[in-house]
mmCIF file of C-alpha atoms in Angstrom:
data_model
loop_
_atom_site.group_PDB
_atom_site.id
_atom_site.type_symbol
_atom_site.label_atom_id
_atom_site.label_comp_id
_atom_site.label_asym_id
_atom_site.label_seq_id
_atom_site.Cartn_x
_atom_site.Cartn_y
_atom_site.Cartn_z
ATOM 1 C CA UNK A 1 -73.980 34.323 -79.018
ATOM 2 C CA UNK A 2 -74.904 36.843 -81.557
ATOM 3 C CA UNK A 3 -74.779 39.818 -78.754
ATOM 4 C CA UNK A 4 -71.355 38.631 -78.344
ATOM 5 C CA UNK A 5 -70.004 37.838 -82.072
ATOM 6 C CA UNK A 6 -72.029 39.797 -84.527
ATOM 7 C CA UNK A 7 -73.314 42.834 -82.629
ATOM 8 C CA UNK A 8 -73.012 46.311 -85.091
ATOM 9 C CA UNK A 9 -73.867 49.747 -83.773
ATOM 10 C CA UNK A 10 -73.121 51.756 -80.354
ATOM 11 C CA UNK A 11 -74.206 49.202 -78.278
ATOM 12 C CA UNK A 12 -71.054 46.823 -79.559
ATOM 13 C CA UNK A 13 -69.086 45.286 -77.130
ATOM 14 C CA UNK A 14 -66.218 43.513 -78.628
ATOM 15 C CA UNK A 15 -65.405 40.037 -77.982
ATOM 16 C CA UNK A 16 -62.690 39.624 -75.588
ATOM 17 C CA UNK A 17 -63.991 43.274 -74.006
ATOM 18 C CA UNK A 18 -66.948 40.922 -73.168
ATOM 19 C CA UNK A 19 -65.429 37.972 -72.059
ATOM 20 C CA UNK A 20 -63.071 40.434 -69.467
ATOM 21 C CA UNK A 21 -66.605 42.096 -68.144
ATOM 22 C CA UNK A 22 -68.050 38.849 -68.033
ATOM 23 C CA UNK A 23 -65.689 36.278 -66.716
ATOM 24 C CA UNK A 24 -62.269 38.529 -65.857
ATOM 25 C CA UNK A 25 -59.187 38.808 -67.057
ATOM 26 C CA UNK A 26 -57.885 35.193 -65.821
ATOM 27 C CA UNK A 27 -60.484 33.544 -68.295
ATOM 28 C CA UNK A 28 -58.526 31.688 -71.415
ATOM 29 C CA UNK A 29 -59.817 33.877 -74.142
ATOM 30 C CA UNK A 30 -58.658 37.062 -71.984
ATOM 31 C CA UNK A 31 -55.353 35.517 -70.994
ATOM 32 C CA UNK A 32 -54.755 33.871 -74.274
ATOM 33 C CA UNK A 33 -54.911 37.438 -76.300
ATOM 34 C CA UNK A 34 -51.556 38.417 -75.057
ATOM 35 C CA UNK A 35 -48.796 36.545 -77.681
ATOM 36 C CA UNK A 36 -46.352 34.676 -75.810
ATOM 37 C CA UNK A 37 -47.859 34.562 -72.622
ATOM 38 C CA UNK A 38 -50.116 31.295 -73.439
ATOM 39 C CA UNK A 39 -47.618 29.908 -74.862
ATOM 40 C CA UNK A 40 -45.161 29.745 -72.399
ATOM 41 C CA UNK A 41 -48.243 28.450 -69.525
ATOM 42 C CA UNK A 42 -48.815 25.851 -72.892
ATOM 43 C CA UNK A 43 -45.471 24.667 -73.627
ATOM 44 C CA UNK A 44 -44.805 21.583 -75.867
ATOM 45 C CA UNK A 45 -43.071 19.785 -73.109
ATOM 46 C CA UNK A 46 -46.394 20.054 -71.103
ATOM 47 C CA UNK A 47 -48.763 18.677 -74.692
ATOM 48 C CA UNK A 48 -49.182 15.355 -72.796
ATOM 49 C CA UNK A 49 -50.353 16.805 -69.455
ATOM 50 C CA UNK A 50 -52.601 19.876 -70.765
ATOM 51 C CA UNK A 51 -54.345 17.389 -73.910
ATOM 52 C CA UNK A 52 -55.300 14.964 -70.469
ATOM 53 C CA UNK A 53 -56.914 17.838 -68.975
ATOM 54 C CA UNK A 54 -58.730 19.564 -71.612
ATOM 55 C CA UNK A 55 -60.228 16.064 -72.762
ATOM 56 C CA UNK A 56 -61.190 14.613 -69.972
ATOM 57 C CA UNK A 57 -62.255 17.424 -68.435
ATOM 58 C CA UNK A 58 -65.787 18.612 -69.535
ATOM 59 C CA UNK A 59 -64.689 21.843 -70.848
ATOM 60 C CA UNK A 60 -65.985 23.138 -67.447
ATOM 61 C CA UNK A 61 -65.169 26.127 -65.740
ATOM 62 C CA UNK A 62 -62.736 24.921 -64.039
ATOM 63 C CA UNK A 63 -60.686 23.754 -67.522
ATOM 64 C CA UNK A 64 -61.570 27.408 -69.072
ATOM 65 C CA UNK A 65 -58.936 28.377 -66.828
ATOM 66 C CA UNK A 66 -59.298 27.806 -62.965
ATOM 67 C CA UNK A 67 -56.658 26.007 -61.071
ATOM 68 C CA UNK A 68 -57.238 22.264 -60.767
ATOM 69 C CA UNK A 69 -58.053 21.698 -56.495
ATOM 70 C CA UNK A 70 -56.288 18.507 -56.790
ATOM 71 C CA UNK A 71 -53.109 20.086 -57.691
ATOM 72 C CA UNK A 72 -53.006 19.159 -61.309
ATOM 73 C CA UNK A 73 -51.639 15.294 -60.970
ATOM 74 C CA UNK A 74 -52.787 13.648 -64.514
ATOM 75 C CA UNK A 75 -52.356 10.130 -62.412
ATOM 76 C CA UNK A 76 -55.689 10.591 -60.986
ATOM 77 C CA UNK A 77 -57.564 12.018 -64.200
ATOM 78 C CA UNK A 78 -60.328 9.228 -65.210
ATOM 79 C CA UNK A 79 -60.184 9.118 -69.042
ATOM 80 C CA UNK A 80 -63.559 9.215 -70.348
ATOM 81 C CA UNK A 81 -64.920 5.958 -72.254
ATOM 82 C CA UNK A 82 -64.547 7.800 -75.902
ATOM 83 C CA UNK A 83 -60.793 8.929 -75.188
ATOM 84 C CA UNK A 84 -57.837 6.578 -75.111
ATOM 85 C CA UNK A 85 -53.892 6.570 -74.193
ATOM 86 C CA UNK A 86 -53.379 6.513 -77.768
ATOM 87 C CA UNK A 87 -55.532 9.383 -78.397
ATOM 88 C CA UNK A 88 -53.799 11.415 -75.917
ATOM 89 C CA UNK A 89 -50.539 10.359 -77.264
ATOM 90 C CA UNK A 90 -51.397 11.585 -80.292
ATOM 91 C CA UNK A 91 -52.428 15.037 -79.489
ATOM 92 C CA UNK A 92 -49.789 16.015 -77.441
ATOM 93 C CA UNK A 93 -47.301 14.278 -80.415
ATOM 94 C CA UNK A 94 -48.830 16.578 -82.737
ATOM 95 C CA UNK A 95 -48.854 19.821 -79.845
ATOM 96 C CA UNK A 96 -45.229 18.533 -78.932
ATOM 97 C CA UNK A 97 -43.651 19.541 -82.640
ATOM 98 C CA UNK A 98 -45.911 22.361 -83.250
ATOM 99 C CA UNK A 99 -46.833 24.258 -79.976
ATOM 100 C CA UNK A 100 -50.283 25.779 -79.202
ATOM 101 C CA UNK A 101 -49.655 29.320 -80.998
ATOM 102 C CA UNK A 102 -52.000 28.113 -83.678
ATOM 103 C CA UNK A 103 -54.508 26.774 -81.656
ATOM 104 C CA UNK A 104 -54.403 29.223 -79.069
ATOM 105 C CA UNK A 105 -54.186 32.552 -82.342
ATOM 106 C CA UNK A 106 -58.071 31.172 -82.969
ATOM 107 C CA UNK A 107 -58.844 33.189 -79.498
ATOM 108 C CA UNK A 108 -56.080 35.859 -80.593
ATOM 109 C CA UNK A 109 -58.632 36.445 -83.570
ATOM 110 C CA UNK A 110 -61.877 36.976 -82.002
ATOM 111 C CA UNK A 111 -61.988 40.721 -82.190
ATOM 112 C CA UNK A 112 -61.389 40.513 -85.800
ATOM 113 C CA UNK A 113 -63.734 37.880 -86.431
ATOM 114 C CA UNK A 114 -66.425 40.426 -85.057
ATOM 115 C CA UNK A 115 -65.499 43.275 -86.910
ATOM 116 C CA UNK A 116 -65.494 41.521 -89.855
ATOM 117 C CA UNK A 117 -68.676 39.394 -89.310
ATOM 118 C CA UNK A 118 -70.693 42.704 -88.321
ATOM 119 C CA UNK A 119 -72.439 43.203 -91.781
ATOM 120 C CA UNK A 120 -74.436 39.990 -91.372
ATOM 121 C CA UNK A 121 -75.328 41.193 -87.438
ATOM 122 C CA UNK A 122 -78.788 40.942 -88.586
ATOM 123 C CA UNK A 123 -78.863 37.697 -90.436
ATOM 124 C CA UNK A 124 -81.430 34.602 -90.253
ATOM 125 C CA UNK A 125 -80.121 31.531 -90.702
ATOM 126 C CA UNK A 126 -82.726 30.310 -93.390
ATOM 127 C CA UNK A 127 -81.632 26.692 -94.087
ATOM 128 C CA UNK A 128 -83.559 23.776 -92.161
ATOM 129 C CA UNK A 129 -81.337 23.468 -89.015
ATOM 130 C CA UNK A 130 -80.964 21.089 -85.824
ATOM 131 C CA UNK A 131 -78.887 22.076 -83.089
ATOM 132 C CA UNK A 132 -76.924 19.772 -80.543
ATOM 133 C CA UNK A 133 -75.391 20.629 -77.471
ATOM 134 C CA UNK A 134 -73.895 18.787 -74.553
ATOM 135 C CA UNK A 135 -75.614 19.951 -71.193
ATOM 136 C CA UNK A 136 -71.840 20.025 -69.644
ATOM 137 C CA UNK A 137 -70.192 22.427 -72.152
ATOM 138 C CA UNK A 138 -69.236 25.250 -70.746
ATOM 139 C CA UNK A 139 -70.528 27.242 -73.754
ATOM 140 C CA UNK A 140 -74.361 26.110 -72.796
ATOM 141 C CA UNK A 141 -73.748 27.844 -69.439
ATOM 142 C CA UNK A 142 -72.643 30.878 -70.388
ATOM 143 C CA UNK A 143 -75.033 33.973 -69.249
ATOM 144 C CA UNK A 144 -77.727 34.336 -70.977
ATOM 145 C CA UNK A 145 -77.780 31.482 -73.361
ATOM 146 C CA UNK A 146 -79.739 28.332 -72.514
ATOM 147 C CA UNK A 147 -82.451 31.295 -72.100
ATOM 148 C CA UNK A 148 -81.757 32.236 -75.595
ATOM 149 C CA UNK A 149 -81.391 28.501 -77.126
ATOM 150 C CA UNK A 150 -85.099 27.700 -75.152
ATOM 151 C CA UNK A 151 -87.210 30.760 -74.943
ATOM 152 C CA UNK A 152 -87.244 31.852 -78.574
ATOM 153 C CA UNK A 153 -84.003 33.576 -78.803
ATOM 154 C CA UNK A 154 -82.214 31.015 -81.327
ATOM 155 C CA UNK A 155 -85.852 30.155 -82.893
ATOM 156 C CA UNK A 156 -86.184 33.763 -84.249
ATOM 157 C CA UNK A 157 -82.691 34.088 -85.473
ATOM 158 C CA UNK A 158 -83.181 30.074 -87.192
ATOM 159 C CA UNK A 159 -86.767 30.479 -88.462
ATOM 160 C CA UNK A 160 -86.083 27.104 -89.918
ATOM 161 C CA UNK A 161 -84.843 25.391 -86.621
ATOM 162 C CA UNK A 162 -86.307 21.735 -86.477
ATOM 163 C CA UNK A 163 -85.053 20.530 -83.398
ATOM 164 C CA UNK A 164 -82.655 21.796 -79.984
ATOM 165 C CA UNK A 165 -80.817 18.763 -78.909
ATOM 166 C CA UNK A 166 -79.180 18.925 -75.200
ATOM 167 C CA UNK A 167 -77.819 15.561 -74.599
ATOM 168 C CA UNK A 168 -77.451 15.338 -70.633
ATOM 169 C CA UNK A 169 -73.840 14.236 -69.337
ATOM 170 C CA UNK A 170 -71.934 15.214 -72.962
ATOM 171 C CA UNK A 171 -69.578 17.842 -72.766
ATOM 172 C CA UNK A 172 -67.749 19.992 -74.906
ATOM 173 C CA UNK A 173 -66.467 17.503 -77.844
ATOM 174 C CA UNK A 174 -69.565 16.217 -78.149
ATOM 175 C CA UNK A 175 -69.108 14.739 -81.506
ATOM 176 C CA UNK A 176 -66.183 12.484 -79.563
ATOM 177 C CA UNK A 177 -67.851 11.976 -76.379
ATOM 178 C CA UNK A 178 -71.731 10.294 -77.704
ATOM 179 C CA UNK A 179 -70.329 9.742 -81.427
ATOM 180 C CA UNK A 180 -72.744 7.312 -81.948
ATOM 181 C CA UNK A 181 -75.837 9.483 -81.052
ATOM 182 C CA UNK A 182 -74.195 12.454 -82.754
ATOM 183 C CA UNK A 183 -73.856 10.451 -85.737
ATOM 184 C CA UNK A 184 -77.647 9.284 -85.360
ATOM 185 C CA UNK A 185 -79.054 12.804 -84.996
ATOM 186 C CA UNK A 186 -77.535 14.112 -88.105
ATOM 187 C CA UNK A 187 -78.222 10.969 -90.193
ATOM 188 C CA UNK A 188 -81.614 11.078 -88.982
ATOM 189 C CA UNK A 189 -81.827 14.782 -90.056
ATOM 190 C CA UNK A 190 -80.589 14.960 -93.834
ATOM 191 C CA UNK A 191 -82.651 11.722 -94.463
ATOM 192 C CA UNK A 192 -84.995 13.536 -94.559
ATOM 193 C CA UNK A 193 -84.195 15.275 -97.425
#
């Protein structure tokens, strides 16, 4: 998302500004950039309810910040094969004693991110590179970018890009959800080095 993230001159647009034209104001990094407000919609006492949701949930649209049509019931949420009750319990143990705020202050930190990363706005990335993405993260269907990742866009910004990876039906934790395949691509990668 380099026109997003590392974009210097007059045409800059900073992050959240273009996440608000893009998706609204009611899309989590736009609604999360106001301190205290996520937090109380992300309460510890709701950990258990919110880590169901966002993991089981293919990061879709939907999860980004839509209400749920079913009216938000965990009962009838299908864990996914990679994701157990204990890994649930887990999370929302860990969410449960600390709160979001430091999850949620990685979206509070976007703007700055892009200020500071606008020196390298021209950068290659000149290292031998493969990329993986799930074809259901939400992040793959954002505008303009699975024309960018196929029709040169990513190639000419990774002149050293080996291989583009979609993996049909993996979703946003990719590295959780096909671990085994995920583990096999990058293996299969640095052997050859």
């Amino acid at each position: 998302m380099r026109h997003v993230f590392i974009r210097a001159g007059a045409a800059a647009v900073k992050t959240t500004d273009y996440f608000n034209q893009a998706y609204g104001p009611t899309y989590y990094v736009c609604r999360f950039q106001e301190p205290g407000v996520a937090e109380k919609e992300f309460a510890p006492a709701h950990a258990r309810h919110l880590m169901t949701r966002i993991l089981s949930d293919r990061f879709s649209e939907r999860a980004a910040g839509k209400e749920p049509k079913d009216g938000g019931d965990d009962a009838d949420v299908a864990l996914p094969p990679w994701l157990t009750e204990a890994d649930i319990d887990y999370f929302a143990a860990a969410f449960e004693k600390t709160g979001f705020t430091g999850a949620i202050n990685y979206y509070r930190n976007m703007d700055r991110n892009w200020e500071l990363a606008a020196p390298w706005a021209d950068a290659k990335v000149t290292v031998p590179t493969k990329f993986i993405v799930g074809d259901g993260d939400l992040t793959y269907h954002y505008a303009g970018i699975q024309d960018y990742l196929h029709k040169g866009g990513l190639k000419a910004d990774v002149p050293l890009l080996e291989e583009l990876v979609v993996v049909p039906g993996a979703g946003h934790f990719i590295q959780q959800d096909r671990a085994q395949e995920v583990s096999d691509h990058i293996h299969d990668f640095i052997a050859k080095f």
